Short mmCIF file of C-alpha atoms in Angstrom, two decimals:
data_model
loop_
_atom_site.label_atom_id
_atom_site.label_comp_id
_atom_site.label_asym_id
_atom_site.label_seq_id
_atom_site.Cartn_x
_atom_site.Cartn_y
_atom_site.Cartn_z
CA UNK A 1 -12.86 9.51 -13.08
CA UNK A 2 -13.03 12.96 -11.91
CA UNK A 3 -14.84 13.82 -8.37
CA UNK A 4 -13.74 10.58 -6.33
CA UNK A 5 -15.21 10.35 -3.04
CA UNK A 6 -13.55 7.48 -1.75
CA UNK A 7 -10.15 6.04 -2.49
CA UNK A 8 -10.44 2.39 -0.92
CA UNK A 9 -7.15 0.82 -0.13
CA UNK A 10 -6.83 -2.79 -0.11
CA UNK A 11 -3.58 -4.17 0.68
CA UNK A 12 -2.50 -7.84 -0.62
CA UNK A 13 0.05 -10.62 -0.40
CA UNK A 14 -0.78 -14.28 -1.45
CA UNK A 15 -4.78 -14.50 -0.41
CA UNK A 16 -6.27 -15.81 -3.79
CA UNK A 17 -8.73 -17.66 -1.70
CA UNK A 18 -9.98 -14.25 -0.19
CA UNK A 19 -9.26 -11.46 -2.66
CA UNK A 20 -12.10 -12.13 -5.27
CA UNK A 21 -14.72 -11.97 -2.24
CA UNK A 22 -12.84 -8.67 -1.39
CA UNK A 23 -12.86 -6.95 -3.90
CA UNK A 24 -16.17 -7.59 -5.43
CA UNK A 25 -17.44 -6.29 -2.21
CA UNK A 26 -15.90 -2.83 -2.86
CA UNK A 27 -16.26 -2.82 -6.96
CA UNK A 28 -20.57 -3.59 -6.05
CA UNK A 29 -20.68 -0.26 -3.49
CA UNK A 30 -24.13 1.72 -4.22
CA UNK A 31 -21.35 4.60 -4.13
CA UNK A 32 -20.30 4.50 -7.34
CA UNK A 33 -17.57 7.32 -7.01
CA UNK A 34 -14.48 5.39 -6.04
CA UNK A 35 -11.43 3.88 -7.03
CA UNK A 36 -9.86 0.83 -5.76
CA UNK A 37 -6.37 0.71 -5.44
CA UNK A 38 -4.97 -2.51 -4.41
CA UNK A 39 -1.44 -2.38 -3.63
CA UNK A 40 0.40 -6.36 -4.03
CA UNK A 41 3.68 -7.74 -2.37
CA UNK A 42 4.72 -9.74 -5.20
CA UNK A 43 2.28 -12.66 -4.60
CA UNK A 44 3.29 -15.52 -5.64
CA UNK A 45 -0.15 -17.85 -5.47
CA UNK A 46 -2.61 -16.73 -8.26
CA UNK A 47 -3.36 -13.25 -6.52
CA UNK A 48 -1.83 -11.39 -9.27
CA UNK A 49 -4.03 -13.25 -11.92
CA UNK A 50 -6.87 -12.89 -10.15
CA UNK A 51 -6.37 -8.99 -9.65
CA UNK A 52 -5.83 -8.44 -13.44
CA UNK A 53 -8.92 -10.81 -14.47
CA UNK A 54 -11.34 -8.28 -11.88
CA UNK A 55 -9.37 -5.06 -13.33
CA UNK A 56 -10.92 -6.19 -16.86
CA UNK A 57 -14.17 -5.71 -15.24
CA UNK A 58 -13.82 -2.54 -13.93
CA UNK A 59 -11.50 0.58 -14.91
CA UNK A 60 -11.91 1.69 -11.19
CA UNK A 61 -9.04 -0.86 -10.59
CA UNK A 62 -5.44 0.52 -9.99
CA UNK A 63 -3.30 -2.21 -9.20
CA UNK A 64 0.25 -0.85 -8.17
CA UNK A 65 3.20 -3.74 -7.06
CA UNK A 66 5.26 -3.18 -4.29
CA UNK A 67 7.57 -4.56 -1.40
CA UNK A 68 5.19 -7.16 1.04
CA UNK A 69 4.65 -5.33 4.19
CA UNK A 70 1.62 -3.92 5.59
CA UNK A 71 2.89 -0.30 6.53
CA UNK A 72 4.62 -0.29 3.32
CA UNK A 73 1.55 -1.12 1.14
CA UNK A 74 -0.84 1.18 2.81
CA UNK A 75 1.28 4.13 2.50
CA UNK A 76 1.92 3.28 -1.37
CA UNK A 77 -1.68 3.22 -1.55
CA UNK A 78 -2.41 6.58 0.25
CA UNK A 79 0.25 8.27 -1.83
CA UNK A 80 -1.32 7.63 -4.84
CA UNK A 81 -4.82 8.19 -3.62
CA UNK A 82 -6.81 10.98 -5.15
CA UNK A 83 -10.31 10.62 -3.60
CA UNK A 84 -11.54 13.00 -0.90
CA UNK A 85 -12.18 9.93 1.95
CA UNK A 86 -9.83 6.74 2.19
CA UNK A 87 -11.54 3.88 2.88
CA UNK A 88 -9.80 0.68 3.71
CA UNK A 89 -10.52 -2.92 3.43
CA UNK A 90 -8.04 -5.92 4.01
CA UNK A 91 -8.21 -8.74 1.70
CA UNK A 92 -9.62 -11.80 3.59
CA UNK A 93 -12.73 -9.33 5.20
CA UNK A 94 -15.97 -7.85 2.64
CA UNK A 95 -17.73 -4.68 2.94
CA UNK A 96 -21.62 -4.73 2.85
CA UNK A 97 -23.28 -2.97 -0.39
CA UNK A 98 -24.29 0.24 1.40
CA UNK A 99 -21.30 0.93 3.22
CA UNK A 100 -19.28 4.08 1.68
CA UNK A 101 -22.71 5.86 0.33
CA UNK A 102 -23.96 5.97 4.21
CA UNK A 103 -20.44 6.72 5.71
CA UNK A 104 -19.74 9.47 2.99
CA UNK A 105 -22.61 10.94 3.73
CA UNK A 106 -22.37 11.67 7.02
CA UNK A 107 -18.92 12.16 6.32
CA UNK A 108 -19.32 15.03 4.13
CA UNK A 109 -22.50 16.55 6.30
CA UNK A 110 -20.49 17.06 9.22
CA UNK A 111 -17.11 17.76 7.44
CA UNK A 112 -15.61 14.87 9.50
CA UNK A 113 -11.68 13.87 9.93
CA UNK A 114 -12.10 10.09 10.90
CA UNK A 115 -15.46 8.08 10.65
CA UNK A 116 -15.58 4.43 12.52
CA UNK A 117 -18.20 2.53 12.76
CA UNK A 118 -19.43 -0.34 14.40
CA UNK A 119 -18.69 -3.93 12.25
CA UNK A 120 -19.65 -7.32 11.95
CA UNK A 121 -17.46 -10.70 12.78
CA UNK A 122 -17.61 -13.37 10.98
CA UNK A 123 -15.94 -17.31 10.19
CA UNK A 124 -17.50 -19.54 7.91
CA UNK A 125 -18.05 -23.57 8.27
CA UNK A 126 -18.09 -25.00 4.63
CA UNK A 127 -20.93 -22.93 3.28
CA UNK A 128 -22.08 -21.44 6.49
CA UNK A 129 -20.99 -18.46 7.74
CA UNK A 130 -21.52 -17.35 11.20
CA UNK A 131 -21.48 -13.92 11.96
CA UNK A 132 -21.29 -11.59 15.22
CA UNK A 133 -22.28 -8.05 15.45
CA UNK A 134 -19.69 -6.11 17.38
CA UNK A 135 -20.02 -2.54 19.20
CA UNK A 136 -16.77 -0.72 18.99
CA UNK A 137 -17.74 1.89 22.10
CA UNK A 138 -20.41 0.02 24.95
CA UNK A 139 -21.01 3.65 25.63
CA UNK A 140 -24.12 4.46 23.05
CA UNK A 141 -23.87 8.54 23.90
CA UNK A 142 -20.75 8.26 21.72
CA UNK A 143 -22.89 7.39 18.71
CA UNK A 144 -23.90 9.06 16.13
CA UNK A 145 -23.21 12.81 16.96
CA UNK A 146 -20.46 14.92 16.15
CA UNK A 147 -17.73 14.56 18.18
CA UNK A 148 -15.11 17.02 19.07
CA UNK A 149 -11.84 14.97 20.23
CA UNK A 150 -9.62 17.82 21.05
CA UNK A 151 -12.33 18.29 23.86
CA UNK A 152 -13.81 15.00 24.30
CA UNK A 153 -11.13 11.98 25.41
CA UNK A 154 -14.17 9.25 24.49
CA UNK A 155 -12.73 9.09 20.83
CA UNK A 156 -9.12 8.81 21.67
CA UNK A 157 -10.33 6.28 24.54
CA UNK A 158 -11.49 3.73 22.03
CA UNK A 159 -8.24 2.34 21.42
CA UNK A 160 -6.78 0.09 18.54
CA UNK A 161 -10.48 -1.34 17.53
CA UNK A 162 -12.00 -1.57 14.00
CA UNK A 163 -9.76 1.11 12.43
CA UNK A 164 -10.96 -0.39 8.77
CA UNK A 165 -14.69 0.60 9.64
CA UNK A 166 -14.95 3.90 8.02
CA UNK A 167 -13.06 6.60 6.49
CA UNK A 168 -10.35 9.14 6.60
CA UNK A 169 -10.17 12.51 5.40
CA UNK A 170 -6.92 12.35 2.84
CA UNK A 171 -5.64 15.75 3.47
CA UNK A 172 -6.18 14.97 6.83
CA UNK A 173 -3.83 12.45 6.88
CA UNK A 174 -1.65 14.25 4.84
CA UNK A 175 -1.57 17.39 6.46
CA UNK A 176 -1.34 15.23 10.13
CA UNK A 177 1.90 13.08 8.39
CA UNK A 178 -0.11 9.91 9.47
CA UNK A 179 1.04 7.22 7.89
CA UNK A 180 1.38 3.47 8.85
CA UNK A 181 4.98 1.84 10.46
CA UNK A 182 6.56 0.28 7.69
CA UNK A 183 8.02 -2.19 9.67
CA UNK A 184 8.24 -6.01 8.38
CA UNK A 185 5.56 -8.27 8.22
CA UNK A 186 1.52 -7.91 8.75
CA UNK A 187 1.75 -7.28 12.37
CA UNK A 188 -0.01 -4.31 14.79
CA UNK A 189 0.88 -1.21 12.14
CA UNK A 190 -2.30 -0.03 13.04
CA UNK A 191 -1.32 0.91 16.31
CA UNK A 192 0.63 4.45 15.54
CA UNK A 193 -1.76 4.88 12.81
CA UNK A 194 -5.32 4.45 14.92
CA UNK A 195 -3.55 6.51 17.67
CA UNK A 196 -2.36 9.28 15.97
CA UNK A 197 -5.50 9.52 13.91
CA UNK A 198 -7.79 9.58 16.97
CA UNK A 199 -5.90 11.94 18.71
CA UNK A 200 -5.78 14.40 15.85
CA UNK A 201 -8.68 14.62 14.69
CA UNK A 202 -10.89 17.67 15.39
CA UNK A 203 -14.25 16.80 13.87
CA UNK A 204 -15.30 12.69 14.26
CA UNK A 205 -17.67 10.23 14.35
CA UNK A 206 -19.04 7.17 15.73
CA UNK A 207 -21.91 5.04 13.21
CA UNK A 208 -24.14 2.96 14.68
CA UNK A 209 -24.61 0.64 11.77
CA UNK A 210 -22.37 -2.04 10.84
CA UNK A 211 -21.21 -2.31 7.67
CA UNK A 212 -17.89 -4.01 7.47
CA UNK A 213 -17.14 -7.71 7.82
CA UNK A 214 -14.48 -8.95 9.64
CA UNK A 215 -12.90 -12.46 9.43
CA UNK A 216 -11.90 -14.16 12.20
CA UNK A 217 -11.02 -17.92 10.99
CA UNK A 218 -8.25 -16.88 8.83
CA UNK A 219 -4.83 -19.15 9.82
CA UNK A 220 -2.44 -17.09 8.19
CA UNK A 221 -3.89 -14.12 10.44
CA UNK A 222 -2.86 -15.74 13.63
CA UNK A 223 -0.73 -13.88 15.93
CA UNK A 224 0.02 -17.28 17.53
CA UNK A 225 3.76 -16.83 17.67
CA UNK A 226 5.82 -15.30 20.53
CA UNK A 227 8.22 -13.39 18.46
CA UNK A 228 5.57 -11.36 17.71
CA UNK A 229 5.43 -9.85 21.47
CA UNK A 230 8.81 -8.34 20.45
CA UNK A 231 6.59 -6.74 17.05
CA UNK A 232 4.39 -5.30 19.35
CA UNK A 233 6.80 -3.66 21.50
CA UNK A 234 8.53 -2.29 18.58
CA UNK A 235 5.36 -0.87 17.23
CA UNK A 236 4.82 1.09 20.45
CA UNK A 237 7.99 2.35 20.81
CA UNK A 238 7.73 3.65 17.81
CA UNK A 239 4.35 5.62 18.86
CA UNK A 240 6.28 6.78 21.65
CA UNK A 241 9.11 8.20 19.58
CA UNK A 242 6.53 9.59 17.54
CA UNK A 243 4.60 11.36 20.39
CA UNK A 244 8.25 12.77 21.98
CA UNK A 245 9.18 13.92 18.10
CA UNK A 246 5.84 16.29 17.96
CA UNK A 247 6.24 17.70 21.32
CA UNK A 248 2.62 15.17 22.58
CA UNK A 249 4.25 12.48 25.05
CA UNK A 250 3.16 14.22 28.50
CA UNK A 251 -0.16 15.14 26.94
CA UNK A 252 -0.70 11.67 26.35
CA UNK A 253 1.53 9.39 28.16
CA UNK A 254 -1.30 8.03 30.25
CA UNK A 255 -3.51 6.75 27.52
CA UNK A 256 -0.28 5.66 25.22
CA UNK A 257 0.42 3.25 28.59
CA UNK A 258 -3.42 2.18 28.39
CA UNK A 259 -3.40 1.28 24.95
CA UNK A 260 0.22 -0.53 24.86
CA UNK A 261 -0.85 -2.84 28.43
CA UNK A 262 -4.48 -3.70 27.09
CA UNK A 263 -2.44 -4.45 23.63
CA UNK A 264 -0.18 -7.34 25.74
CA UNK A 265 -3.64 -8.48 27.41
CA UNK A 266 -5.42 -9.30 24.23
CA UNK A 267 -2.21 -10.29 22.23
CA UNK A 268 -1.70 -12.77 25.43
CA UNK A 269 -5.11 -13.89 25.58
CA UNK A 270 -5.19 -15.23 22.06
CA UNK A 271 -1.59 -17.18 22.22
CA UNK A 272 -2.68 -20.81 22.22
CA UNK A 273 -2.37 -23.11 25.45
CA UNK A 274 0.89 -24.65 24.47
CA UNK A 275 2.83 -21.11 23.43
CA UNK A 276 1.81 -19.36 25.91
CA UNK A 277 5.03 -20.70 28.32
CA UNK A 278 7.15 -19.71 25.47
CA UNK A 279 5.56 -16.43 25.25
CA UNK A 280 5.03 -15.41 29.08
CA UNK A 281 9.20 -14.25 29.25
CA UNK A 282 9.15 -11.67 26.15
CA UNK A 283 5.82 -10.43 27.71
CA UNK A 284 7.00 -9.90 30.90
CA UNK A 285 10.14 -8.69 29.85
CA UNK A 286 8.95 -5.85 27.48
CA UNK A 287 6.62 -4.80 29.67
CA UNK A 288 9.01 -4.10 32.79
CA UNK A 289 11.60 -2.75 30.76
CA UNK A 290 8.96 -0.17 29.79
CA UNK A 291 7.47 0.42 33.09
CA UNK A 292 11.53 0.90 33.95
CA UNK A 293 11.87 3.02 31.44
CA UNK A 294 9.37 5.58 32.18
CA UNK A 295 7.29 6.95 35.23
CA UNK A 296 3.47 6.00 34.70
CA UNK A 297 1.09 7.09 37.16
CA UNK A 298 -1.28 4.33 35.64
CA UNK A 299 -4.36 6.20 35.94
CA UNK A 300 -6.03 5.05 32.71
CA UNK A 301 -5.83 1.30 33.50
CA UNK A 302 -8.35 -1.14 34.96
CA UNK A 303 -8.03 -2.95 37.88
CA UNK A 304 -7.17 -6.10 35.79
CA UNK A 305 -4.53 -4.14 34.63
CA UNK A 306 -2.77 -2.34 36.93
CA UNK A 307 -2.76 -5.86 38.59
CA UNK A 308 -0.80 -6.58 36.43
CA UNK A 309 1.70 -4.29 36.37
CA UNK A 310 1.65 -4.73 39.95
CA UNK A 311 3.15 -8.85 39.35
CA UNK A 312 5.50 -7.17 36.67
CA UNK A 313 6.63 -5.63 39.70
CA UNK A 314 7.45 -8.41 41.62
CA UNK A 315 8.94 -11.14 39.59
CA UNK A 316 8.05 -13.38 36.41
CA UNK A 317 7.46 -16.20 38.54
CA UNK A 318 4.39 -13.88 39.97
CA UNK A 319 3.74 -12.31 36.70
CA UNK A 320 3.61 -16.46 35.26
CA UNK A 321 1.21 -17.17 38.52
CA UNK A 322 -1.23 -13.83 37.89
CA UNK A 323 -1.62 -14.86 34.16
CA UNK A 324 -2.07 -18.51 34.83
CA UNK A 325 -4.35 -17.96 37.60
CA UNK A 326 -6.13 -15.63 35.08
CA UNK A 327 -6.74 -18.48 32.34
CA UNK A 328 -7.58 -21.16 34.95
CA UNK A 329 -10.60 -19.19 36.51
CA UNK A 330 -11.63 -18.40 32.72
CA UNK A 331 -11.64 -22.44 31.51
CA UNK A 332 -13.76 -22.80 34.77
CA UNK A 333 -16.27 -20.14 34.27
CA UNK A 334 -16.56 -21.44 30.49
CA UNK A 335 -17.28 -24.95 32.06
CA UNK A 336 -19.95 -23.78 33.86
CA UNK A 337 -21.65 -21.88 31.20
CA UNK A 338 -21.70 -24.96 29.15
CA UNK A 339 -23.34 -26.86 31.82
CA UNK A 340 -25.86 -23.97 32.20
CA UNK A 341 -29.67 -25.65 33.27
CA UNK A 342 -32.58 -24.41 30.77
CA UNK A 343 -35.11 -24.67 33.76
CA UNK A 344 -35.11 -20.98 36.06
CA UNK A 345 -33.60 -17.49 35.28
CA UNK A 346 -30.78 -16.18 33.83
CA UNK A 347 -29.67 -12.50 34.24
CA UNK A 348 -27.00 -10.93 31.78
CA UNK A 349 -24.74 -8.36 33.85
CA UNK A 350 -23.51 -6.71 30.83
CA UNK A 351 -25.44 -5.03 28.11
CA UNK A 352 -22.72 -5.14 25.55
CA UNK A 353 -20.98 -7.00 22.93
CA UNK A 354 -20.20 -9.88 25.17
CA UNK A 355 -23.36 -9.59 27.12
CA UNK A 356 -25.02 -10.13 23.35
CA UNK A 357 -23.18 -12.97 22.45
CA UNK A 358 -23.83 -14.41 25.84
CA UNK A 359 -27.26 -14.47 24.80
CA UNK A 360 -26.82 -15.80 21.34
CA UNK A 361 -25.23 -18.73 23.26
CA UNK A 362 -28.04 -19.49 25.74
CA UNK A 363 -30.65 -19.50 22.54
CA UNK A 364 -28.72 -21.98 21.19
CA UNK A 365 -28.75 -23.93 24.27
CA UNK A 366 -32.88 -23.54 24.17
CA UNK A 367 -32.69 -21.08 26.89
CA UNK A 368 -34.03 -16.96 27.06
CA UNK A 369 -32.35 -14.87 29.75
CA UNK A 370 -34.86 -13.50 31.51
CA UNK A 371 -33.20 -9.73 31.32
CA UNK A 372 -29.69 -7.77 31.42
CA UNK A 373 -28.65 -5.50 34.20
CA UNK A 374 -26.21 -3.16 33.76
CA UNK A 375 -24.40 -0.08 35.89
CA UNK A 376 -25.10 2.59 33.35
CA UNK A 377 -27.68 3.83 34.59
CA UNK A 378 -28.69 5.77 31.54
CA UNK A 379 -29.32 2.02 29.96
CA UNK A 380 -31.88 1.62 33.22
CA UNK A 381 -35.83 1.01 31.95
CA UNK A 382 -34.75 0.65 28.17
CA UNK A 383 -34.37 -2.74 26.04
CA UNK A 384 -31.17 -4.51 24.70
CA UNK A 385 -32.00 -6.35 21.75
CA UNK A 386 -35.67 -7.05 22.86
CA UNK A 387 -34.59 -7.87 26.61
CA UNK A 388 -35.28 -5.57 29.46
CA UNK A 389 -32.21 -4.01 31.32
CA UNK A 390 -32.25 -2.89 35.21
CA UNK A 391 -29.76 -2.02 37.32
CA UNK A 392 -28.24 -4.02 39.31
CA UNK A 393 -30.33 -3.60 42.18
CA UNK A 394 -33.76 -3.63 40.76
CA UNK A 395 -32.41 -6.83 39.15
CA UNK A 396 -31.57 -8.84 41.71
CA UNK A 397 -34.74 -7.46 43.50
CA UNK A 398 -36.97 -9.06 40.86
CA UNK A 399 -34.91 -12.31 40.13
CA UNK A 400 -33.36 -12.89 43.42
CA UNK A 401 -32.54 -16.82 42.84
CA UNK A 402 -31.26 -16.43 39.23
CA UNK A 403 -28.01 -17.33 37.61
CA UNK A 404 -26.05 -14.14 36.89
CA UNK A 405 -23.80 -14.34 33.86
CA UNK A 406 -21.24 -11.13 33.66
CA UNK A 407 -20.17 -10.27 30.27
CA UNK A 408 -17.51 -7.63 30.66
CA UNK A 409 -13.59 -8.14 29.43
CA UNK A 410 -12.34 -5.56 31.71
CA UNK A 411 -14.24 -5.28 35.54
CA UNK A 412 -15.64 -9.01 36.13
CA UNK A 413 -14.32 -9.46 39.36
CA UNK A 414 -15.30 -6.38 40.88
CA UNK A 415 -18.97 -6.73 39.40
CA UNK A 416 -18.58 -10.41 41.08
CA UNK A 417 -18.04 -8.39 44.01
CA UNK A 418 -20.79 -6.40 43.74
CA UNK A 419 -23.65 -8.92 42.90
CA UNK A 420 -21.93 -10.44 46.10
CA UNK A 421 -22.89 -7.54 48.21
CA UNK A 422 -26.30 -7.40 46.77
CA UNK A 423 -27.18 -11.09 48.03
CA UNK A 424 -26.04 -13.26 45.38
CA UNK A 425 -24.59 -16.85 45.81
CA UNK A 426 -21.26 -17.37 44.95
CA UNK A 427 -22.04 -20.58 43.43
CA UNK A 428 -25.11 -17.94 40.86
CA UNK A 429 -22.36 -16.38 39.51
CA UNK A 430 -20.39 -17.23 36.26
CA UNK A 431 -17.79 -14.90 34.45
CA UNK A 432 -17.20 -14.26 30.63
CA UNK A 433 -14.64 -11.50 30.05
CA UNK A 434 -12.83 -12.45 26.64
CA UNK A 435 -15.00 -11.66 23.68
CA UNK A 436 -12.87 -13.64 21.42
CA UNK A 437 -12.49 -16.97 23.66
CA UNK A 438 -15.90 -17.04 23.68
CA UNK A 439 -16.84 -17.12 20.39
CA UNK A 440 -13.36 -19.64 19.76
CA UNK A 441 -14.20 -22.01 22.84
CA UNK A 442 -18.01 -22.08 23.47
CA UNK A 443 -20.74 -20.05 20.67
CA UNK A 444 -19.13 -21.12 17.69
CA UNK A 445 -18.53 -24.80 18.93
CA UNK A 446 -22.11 -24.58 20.14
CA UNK A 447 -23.26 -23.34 16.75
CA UNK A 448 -21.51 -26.53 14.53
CA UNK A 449 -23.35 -28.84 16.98
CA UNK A 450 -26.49 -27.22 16.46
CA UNK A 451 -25.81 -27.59 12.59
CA UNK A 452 -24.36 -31.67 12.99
CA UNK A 453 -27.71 -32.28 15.13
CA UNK A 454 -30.05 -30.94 12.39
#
């Protein structure tokens, strides 16, 4: 096929239960200039058959063998690309119909570099699925306008989120020598390659819409194993290298350190109860040998954060303390969210992601929050998803005895603080500041109950 717009990269290794759902998704795109090269690691459990029986339905189909590895197969596949974008998709996630004839558009209207976009989470119950939309900025002035990144740090300041939610120039990437770590296994090579492509590009953009769909239930994605702290280490010292190599690290050592402590946070966060002892000395230990390593003035980091760089500081029984202390606070707050009362107010500090799932949750409970507040202040006097949103202290003015709920993963305890100050009880205030814990521990439990009860 001559004049390919999109080259869509899907990279494989032994998920026949996925793939068919996969690629369907990409081989029904309105855009009907593509191709769709899937790149296998020698799977061993019907993949391959099932790749060959969709190729007889559609010539678009390159299937090319190679070594498993993640890095490995991506770069195979952009190597023998020929389309103008590269789209990506991985095999256990689906794309919605639409998707690449929106995103090229804008894509080739603005003569873009990198297009995200924001997505949609899903898991599925037997034949329910569940799904989450997901915001990859909370700041809405990032979204659909042309963004210059050279000038403008917001794009770079996204960090390692969604990087399958739009497209990629080729030459681009080509020109840039971006490629993917081909290091073993199906762990964090999108770090050097989401980096790398953020901070290069000259001409991006953000979408609005949500077109990809993102699985979240799949076991043999877990990163529920503590070798794999050493994985990510590796994978950032191999952006570092990168960064010295092409003359970039003091440019960017700041938001590299950013980037690689928020990485440990979430990586942390989703370790299950009874790993997480194994895993607390590899993730104390990279991290200090880093901050040994280099000089970081740690201006980039939240307060969470640099707190806890501070315990790195100290000793692992502090670090162990800090962390522990962390998940404590967050199985109380989630205890008191389930025991939430339907009768009086509820106030959402947070009109974002987790502010929105918040809400999902408290319909499910038979409950409307009464409104969001929210410390934008360009969010002041508009509407969330058909709810009001104030600022904080017109808020509290108008609901002065309600429960108030913060949704934020990074500044909870300083917006704690901060209702505080404004009057609030102690006892009115609950905390939800892990996106993915909540949907794991209370919404999607909430939502199966829902479904047993009807």
């Amino acid at each position: 096929m001559n004049n390919i717009k999109v080259s869509v990269i899907i990279y494989v290794l032994n998920d026949v239960t996925h793939i068919e759902r996969c690629v369907r998704s990409v081989m029904s795109q309105s855009l009907r200039e593509l191709e769709i090269i899937i790149i296998d690691g020698k799977s061993t459990d019907g993949t391959a058959e099932m790749l060959k029986k969709l190729q007889e339905e559609d010539d678009r189909i390159r299937i090319i063998d190679s070594d498993a590895g993640v890095g490995l197969q991506f770069n195979t596949g952009l190597r023998a690309a020929t389309g103008e974008y590269i789209g990506i998709c991985e095999s256990d996630d689906y794309l919605l119909p639409d998707m690449y004839e929106r995103q090229y558009a804008v894509a080739n209207q603005y003569d873009l570099d990198v297009l995200r976009a924001d997505i949609r989470r899903f898991c599925e119950d037997g034949d329910r699925e569940y799904s989450f939309p997901f915001s990859i900025s909370a700041d809405r002035t990032i979204y659909d306008t042309l963004l210059y990144p050279q000038e403008d740090s917001r794009f770079l300041n996204l960090g390692v989120n969604c990087f399958w939610s739009g497209l990629y120039r080729r030459e681009f990437l080509l020109s840039k020598d971006i490629y993917m770590n081909e290091t073993k296994g199906a762990s964090y090579q999108d770090t050097s390659f989401s980096f790398l492509t953020q901070m290069y590009a000259e001409r991006a953009c953000v979408m609005s819409g949500a077109f990809y769909c993102y699985r979240m239930d799949n076991p043999n994605s877990s990163i529920n194993n503590p070798q794999k702290a050493a994985l990510l280490s590796m994978e950032f010292q191999l952006l570092k290298e990168k960064l010295k190599r092409r003359n970039l690290w003091e440019k960017y050592r700041e938001i590299y350190w950013k980037w690689r402590v928020s990485g440990y946070f979430w990586s942390y966060d989703n370790v299950s109860d009874e790993k997480k002892a194994e895993y607390l000395p590899a993730f104390y230990n990279n991290i200090r040998e880093e901050m040994e390593s280099e000089t970081y003035e740690e201006t980039e980091l939240s307060g969470k954060e640099r707190a806890l760089c501070d315990r790195v500081r100290s000793s692992l029984a502090e670090f162990g303390d800090f962390l522990g202390a962390v998940d404590s606070l967050r199985k109380q707050e989630e205890k008191k969210i389930k025991e939430i009362k339907t009768v009086g107010h509820t106030v959402i500090f947070g009109a974002g992601n987790l502010g929105l799932l918040v809400n999902g949750y408290l319909e499910y409970k038979g409950k409307r929050a009464a409104a969001y507040i929210d410390n934008a202040s360009w969010k002041w006097g508009t509407s969330f998803y058909d709810l009001p949103v104030f600022g904080p202290e017109e808020g509290v003015s108008k609901y002065p005895d309600a429960v108030y709920i913060i949704a934020n993963a990074a500044h909870g305890q300083e917006m704690k603080e901060q209702l505080k100050s404004l009057g609030v009880c102690d006892d009115k205030i609950i905390i939800c500041d892990n996106y993915d814990l909540f949907i794991a521990h209370i919404l999607v439990p909430a939502m199966k109950k829902g479904r047993s009860n009807d």
